[in-house]
Coordinates of C-alpha atoms and ligand atoms in Angstrom, one line a residue:
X24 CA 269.5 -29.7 207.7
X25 CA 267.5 -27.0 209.2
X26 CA 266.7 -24.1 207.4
X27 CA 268.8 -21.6 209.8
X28 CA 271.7 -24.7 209.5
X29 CA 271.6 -24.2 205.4
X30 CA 272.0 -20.7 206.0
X31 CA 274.9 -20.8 208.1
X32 CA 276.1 -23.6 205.6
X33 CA 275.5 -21.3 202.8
X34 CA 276.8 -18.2 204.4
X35 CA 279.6 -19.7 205.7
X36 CA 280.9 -21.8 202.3
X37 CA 280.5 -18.5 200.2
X38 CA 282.2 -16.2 202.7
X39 CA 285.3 -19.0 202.3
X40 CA 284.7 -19.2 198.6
X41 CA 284.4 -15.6 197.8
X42 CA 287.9 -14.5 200.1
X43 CA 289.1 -17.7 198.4
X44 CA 288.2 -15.9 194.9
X45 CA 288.8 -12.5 195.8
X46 CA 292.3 -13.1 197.1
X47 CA 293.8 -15.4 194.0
X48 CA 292.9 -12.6 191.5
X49 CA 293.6 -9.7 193.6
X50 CA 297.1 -11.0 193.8
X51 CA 297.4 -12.0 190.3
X52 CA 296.0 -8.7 189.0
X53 CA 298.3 -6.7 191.5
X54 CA 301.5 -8.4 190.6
X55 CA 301.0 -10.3 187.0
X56 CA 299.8 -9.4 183.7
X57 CA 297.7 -12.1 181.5
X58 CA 298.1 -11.1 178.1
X59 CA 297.1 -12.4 174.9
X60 CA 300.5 -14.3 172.9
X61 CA 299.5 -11.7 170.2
X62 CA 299.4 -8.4 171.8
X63 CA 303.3 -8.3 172.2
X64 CA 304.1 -9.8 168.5
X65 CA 304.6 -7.8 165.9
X66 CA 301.3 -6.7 163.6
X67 CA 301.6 -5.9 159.8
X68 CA 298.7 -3.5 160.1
X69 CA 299.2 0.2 161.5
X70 CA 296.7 1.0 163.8
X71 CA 297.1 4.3 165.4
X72 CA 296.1 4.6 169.2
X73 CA 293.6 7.5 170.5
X74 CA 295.9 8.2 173.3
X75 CA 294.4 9.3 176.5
X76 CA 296.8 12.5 176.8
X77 CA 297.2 13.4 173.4
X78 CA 296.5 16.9 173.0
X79 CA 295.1 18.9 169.4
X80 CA 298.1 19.8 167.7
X81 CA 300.9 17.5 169.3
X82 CA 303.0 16.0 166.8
X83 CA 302.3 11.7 166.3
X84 CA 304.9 9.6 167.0
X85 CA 306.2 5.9 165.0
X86 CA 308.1 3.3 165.4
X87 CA 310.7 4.0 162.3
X88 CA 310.6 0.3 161.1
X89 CA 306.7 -0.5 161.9
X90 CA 303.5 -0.5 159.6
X91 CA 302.8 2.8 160.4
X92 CA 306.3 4.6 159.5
X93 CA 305.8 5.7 155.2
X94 CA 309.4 5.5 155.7
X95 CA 309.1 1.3 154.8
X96 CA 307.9 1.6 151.6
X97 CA 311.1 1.2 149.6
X98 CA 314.0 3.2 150.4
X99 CA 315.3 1.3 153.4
X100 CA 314.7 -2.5 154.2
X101 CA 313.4 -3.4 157.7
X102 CA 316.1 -4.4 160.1
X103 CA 316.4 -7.9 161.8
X104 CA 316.2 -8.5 165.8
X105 CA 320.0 -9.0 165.7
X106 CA 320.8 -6.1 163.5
X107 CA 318.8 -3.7 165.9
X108 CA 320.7 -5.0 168.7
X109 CA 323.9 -4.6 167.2
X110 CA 323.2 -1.2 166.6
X111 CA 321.9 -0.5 170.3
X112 CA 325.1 -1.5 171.5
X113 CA 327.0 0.7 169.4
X114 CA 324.6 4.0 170.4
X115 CA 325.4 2.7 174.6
X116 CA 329.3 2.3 173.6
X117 CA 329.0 5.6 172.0
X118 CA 327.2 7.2 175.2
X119 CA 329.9 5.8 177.5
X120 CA 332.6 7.2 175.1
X121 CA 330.8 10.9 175.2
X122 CA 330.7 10.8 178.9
X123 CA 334.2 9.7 179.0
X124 CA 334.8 12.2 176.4
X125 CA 332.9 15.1 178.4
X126 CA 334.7 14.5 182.0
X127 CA 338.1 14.1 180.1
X128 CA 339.7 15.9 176.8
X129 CA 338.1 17.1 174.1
X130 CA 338.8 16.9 170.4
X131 CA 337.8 18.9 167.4
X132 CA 336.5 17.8 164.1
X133 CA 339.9 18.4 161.7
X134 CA 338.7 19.9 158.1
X135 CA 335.5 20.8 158.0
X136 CA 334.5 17.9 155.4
X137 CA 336.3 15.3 156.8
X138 CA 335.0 12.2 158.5
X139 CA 336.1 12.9 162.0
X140 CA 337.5 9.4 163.8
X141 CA 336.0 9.8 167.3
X142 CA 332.7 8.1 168.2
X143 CA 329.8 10.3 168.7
X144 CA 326.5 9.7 170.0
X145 CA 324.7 7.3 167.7
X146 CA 321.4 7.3 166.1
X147 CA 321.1 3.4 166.5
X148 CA 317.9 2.0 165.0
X149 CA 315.1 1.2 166.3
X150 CA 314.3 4.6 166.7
X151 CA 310.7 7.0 166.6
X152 CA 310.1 9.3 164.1
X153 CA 308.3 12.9 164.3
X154 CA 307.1 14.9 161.0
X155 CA 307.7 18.6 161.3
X156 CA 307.4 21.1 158.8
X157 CA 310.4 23.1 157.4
X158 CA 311.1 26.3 155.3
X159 CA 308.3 28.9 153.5
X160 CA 306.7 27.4 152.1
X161 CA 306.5 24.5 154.8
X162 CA 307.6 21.0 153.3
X163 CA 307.6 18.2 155.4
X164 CA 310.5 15.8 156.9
X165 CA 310.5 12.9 159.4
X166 CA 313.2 12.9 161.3
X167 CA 314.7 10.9 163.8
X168 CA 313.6 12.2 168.1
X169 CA 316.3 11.4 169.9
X170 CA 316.6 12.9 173.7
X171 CA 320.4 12.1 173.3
X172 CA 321.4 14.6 171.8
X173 CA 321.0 18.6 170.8
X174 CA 321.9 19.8 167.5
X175 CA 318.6 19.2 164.7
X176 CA 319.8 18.8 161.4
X177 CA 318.1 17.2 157.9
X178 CA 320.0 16.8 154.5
X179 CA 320.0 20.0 152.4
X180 CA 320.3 20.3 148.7
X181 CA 322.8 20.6 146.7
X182 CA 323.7 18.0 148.8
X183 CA 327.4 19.2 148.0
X184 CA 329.2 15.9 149.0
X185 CA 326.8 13.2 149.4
X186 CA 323.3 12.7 151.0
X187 CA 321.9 9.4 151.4
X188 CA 318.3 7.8 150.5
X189 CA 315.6 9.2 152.8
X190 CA 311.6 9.0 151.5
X191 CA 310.8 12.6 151.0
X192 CA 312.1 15.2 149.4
X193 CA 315.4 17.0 150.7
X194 CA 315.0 20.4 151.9
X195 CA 316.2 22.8 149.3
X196 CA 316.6 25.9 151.0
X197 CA 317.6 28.4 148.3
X198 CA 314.1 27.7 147.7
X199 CA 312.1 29.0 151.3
X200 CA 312.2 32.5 151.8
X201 CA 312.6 32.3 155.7
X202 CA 316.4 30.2 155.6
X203 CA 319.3 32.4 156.6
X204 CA 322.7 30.8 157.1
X205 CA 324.6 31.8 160.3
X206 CA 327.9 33.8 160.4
X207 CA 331.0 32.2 161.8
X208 CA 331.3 34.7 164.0
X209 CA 328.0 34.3 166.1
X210 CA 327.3 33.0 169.4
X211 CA 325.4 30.2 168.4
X212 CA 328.1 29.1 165.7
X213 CA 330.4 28.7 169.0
X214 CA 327.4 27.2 170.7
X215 CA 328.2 24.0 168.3
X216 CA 331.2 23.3 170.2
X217 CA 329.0 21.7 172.9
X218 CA 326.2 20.6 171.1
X219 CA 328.4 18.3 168.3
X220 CA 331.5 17.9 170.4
X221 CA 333.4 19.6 167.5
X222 CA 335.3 22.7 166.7
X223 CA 332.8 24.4 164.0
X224 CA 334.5 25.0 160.5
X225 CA 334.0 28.4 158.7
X226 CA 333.3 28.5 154.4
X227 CA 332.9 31.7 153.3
X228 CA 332.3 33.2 156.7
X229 CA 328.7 30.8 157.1
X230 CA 329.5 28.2 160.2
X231 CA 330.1 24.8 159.2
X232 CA 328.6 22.2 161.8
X233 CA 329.9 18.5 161.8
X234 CA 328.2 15.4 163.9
X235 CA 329.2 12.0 164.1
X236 CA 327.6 9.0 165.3
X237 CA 328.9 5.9 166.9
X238 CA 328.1 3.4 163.5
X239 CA 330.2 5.3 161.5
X240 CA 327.0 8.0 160.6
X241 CA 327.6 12.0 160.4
X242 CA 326.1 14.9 159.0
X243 CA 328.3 18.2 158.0
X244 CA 327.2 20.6 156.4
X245 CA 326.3 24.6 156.9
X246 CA 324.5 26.2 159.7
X247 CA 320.9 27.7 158.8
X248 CA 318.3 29.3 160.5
X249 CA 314.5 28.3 159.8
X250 CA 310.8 28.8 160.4
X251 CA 309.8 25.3 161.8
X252 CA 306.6 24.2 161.8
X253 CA 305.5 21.6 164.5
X254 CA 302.0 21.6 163.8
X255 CA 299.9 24.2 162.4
X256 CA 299.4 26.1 166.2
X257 CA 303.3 25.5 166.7
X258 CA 305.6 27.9 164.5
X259 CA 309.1 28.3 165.5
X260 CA 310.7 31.2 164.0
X261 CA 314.6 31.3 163.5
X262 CA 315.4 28.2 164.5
X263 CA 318.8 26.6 164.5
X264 CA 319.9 23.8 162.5
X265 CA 322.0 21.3 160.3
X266 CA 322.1 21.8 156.6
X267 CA 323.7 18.6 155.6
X268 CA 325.7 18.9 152.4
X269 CA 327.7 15.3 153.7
X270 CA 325.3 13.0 155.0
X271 CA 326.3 9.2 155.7
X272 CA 324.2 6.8 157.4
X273 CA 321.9 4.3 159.3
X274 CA 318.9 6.8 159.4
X275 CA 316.5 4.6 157.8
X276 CA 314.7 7.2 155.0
X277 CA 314.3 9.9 157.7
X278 CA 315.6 12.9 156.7
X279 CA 317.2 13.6 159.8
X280 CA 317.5 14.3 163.5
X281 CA 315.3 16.3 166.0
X282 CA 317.6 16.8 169.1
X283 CA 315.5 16.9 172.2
X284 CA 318.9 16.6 174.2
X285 CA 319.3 19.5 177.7
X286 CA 322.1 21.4 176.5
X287 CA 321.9 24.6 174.2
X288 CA 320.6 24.6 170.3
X289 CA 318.5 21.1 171.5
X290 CA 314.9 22.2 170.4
X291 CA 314.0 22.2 174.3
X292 CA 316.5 24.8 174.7
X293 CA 315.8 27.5 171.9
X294 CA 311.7 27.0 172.3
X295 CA 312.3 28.3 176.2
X296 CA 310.6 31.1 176.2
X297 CA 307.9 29.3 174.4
X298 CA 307.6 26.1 176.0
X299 CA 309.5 26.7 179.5
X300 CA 311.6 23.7 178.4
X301 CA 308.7 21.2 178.6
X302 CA 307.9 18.1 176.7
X303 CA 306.3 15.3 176.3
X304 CA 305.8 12.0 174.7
X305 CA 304.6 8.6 174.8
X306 CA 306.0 5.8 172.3
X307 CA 303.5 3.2 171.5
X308 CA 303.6 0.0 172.8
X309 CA 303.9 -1.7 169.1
X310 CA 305.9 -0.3 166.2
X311 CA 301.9 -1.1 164.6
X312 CA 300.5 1.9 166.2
X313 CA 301.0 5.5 167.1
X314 CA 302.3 8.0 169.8
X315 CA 303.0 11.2 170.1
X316 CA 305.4 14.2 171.4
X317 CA 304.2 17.5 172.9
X318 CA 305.8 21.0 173.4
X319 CA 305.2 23.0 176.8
X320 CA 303.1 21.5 179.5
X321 CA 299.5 22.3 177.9
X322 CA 299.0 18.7 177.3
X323 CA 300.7 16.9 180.1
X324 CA 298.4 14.4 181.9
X325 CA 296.9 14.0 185.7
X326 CA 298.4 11.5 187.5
X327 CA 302.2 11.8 186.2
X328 CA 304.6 10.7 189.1
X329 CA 308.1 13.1 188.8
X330 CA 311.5 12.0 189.9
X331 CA 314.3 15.0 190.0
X332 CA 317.1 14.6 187.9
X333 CA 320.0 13.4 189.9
X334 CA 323.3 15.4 190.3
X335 CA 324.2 18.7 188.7
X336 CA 325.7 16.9 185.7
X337 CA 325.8 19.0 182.3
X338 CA 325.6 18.1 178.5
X339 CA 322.8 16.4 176.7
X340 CA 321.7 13.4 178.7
X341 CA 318.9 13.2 181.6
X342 CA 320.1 11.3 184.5
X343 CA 317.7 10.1 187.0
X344 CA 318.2 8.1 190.1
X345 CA 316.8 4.5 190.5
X346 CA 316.5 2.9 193.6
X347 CA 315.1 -0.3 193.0
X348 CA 313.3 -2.9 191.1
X349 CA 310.5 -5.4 191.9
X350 CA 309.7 -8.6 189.8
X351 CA 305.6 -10.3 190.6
X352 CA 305.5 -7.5 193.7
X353 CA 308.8 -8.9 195.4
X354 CA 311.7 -5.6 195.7
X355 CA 314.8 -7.4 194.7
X356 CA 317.8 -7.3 196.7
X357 CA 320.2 -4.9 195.0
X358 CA 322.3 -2.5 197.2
X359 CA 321.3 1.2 196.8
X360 CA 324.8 1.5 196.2
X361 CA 324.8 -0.3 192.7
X362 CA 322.7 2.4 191.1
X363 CA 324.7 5.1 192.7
X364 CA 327.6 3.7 191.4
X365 CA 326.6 3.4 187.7
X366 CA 324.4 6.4 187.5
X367 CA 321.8 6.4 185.0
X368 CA 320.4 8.2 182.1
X369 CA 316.8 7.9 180.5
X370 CA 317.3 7.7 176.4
X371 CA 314.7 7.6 173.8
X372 CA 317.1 6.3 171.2
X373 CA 318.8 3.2 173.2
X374 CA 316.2 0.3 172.6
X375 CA 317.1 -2.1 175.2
X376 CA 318.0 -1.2 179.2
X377 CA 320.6 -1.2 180.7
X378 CA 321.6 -2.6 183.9
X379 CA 324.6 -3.1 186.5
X380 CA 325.1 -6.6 185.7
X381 CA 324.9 -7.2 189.6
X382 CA 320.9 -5.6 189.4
X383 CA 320.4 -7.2 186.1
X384 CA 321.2 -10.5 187.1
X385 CA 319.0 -10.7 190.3
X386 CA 316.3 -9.7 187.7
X387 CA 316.8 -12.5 185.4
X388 CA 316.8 -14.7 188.5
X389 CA 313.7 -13.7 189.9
X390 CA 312.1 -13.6 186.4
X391 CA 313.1 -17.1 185.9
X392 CA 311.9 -18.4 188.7
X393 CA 308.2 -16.8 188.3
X394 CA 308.3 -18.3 184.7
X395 CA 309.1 -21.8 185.9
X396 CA 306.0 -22.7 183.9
X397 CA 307.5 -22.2 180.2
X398 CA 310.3 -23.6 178.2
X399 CA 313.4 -21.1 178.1
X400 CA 315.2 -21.1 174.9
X401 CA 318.3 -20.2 173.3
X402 CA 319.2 -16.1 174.1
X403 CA 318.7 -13.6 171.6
X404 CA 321.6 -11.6 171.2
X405 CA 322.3 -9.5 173.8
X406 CA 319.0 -10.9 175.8
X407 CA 320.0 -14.5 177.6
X408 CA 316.2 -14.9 179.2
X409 CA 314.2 -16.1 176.1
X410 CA 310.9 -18.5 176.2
X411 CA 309.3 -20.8 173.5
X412 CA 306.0 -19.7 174.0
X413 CA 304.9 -21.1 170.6
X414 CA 302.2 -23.7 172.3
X415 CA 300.5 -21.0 174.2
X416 CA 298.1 -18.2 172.8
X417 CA 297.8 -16.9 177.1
X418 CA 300.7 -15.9 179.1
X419 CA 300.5 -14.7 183.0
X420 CA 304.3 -12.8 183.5
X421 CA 305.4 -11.2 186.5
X422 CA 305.0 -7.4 187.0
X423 CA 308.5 -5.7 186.8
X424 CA 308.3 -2.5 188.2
X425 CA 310.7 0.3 188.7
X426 CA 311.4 2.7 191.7
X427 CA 312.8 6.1 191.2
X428 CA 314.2 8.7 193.8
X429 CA 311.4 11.2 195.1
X430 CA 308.9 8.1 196.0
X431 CA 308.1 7.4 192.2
X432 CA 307.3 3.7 191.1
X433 CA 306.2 3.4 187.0
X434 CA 305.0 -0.4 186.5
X435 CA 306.5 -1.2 183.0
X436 CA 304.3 -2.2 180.3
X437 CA 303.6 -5.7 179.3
X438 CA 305.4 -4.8 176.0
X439 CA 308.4 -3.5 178.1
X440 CA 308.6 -6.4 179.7
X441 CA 309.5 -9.0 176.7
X442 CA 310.6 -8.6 173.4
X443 CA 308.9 -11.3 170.5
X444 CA 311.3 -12.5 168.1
X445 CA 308.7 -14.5 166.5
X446 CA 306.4 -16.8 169.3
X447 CA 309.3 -19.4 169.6
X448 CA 311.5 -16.8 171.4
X449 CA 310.0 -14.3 173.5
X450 CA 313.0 -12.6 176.2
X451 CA 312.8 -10.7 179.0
X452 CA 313.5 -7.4 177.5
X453 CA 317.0 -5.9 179.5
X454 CA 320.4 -6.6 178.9
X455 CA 323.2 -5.9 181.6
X456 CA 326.4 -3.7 181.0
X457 CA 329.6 -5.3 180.5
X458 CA 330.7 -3.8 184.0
X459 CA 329.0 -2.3 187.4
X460 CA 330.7 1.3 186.6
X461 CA 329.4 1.5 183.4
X462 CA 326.2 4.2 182.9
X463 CA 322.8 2.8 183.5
X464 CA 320.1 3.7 180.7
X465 CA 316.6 3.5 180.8
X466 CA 315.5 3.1 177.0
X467 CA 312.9 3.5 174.7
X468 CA 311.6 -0.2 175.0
X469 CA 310.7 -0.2 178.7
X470 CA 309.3 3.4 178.2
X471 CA 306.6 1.9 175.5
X472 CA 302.8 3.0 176.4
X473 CA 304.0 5.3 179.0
X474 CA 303.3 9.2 179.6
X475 CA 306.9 10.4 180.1
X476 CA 307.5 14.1 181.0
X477 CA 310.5 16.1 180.9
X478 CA 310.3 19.5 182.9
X479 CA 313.5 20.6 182.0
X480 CA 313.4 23.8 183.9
X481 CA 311.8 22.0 187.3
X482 CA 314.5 19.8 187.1
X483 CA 312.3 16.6 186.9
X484 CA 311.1 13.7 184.6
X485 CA 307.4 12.5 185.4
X486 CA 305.6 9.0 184.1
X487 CA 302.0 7.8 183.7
X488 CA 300.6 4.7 183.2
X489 CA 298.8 4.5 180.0
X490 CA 300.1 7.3 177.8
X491 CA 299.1 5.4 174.8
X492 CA 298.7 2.2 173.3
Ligands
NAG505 C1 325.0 29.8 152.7 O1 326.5 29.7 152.7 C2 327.0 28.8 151.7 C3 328.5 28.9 151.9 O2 329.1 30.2 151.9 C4 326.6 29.3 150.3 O3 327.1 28.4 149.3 C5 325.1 29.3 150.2 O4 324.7 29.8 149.0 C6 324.5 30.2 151.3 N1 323.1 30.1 151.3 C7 322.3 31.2 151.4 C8 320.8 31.0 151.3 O5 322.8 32.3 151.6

């Protein structure tokens, strides 16, 4: 071989080899994830993430049952797989029964101390957790962030009928200087009627709020106003809430609920002069680390992707519009008029999403078939796509992304992607609803690690990739 021949030979092999090379992992990194077995199960150890849009001052976010939550210690025991998804299902039966509630009759909540029989939104379980501060002085509660819904209450001492375990002390507000309860006869007292989906009950001319939650939880108890303290920067004077004198419920040791919901007395709503009805959060991609939740738009990212919300619809929920899904880069082949049909909300208190079983079974389909490669397994509840990935310590998945109306695609996080119960059964993290009609919900699972923005007041919800970790 000539010298110019070896060059040709040389330039000509590596030119082959190096399209060869650049093609296979261009494609792999475009539409697959390699992961590490580990990075999606569980960790005993709390790590907190320093997230990339986490601003001074925003509030940090946990995973209620995870290493980082104080709520584990004693007071409540962590929940199983099944038990979360048992209580998922009862929050998404309870959502479909509030919007069948809200386009149909209404009913009212009988005495004010009763246990009202209607289902309500529920708090579900495998929630996130904020700690604000409450009262003068300022004593601190976890409670429960939940987008579905609007009314924030916590348990209040005397606790005058009952108030269940929770891991800090319960507000005692004969004891702040800044509680006032609210008359009977003010606008906010009638504002309740939306925000609980009950009449409010008057005792001794205060308002008497009452909530109930799908699992058989409520809260009742009187209607207060409050300095609350987000973070030291972030003071809220005068705001409304719960003071629960009868308290019953799967709330894990928090002390409450924070009700980031769209209709009026949600903490979005009375913070819009403040805020202009803008916040943001990111959950963390394992209940071992850290997120957080931001008030007004100080701290919201570059590079966040909005979708409007859909319709004119009222209440608490956020709907958005999806428009379709791709598994490893390939759009599945769901008519537009499947999503339309079912509608959708975004939740941060649903764990699993929801899907048109017509859209969630061409997922599971095309997931299967780019996971030839590993073992399926028996299903996990209400998840049917489950892998024994016990021999493998590397996994390569497919990409699932979604596409929302106004142009928006938001790739969902590995952790998104499959829930770990344990290495021997790993599923592919959605679940499909029992009928085509019923609501679409985007929860707090395949929202993990992402920047998600609501910009209540424009209308919109934006993602990022890479809110946290
Ligand atoms: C609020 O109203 C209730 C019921 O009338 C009463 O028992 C309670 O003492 C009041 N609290 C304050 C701080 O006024």
């Amino acid at each position: 071989m000539t010298s110019s021949n070896s060059l040709i030979f040389l330039v000509s092999c590596c030119f082959v080899l190096a399209t060869a090379i650049k093609q296979l992992p261009l494609e792999q990194t475009h539409h697959y994830h390699t992961l590490q077995l580990t990075s999606i199960l569980p960790s005993s150890v709390c790590s907190p993430s320093i997230p990339g849009n986490k601003r001074r001052g925003s509030l940090e976010v946990v995973h209620k049952h995870g290493p980082c939550s104080t709520l584990n210690t004693d007071t409540v025991k962590p929940l199983t797989v099944e038990e979360i998804f048992t209580h998922d299902q009862s929050r998404v039966d309870s959502i479909r029964s509030r919007l069948a509630i809200n386009t149909g009759k209404k009913d009212t909540l009988g005495s004010k101390a009763s246990i009202p029989a209607k289902s309500g939104s529920t708090v579900g379980s495998g929630n996130y957790i904020v700690t604000v501060g409450l009262g003068t002085p300022t004593k601190k509660l976890s409670l429960i962030f939940d987008t579905g819904s609007d009314l924030t209450w916590t348990q209040c001492q005397p606790c005058a009928r009952q108030c269940y375990n929770q891991r800090e002390p319960i507000f005692t507000p004969s004891t702040s200087t800044t509680y006032s309860n609210i008359s009977c006869a003010s606008t906010e007292c009638s504002e309740l009627v939306s925000a609980t989906g009950n009449t409010p009950g008057c005792s001794t001319s205060t308002c008497v709020y009452g909530i109930q939650y799908g699992d058989q939880s409520f809260s009742v108890g009187f209607f207060g106003k409050e300095k609350l303290t987000l973070t030291p920067k972030d003071v809220v004077n005068g705001f409304y809430f719960g003071c629960g004198q009868n308290n019953q419920g799967l709330f894990g040791g928090a002390a409450g609920l924070l009700g980031l919901g769209r209709d009026t007395l949600s903490i979005v709503s009375q913070t819009a002069n403040k805020y202009k009805k803008v916040f943001s959060y990111c959950l963390p991609s394992s209940s071992s680390s850290t997120g957080y939740l931001n008030f007004g738009s100080g701290g919201v990212a570059r590079g966040v992707k909005y979708t409007p919300f859909s319709t004119s619809q009222g209440g608490s929920f956020y709907y958005l519009t999806l428009k379709a899904i791709t598994v490893g880069g390939t759009k599945l082949s769901i008519s537009p008029t499947v999503f339309q049909t079912s509608g959708l909300i975004i939740d941060s208190g649903t764990v699993i999403t929801r899907l048109p079983p017509t859209a969630y079974s061409a997922l599971s389909t095309a997931f299967r078939a780019q996971m030839k490669k590993y073992p399926l397994t028996k299903p996990l509840s209400i998840l049917d796509t489950c892998y024994d990935l016990s021999k493998f310590t590397t996994i390569t998945i497919p990409k699932v992304s979604v596409f929302w109306d106004g142009n928006t695609n938001v790739d969902i996080a590995p952790q998104g992607i499959l829930l770990a119960n344990g290495a021997s059964q790993v599923c592919l993290a959605f679940a499909a609803n029992g009928d085509d009609s019923d609501i679409a919900i985007f929860g707090n699972t395949q929202q993990k690690s992402l920047t998600v923005v609501y910009d209540v007041a424009g209308r919109k919800v934006g993602f990022g990739a890479r809110g946290c970790t």
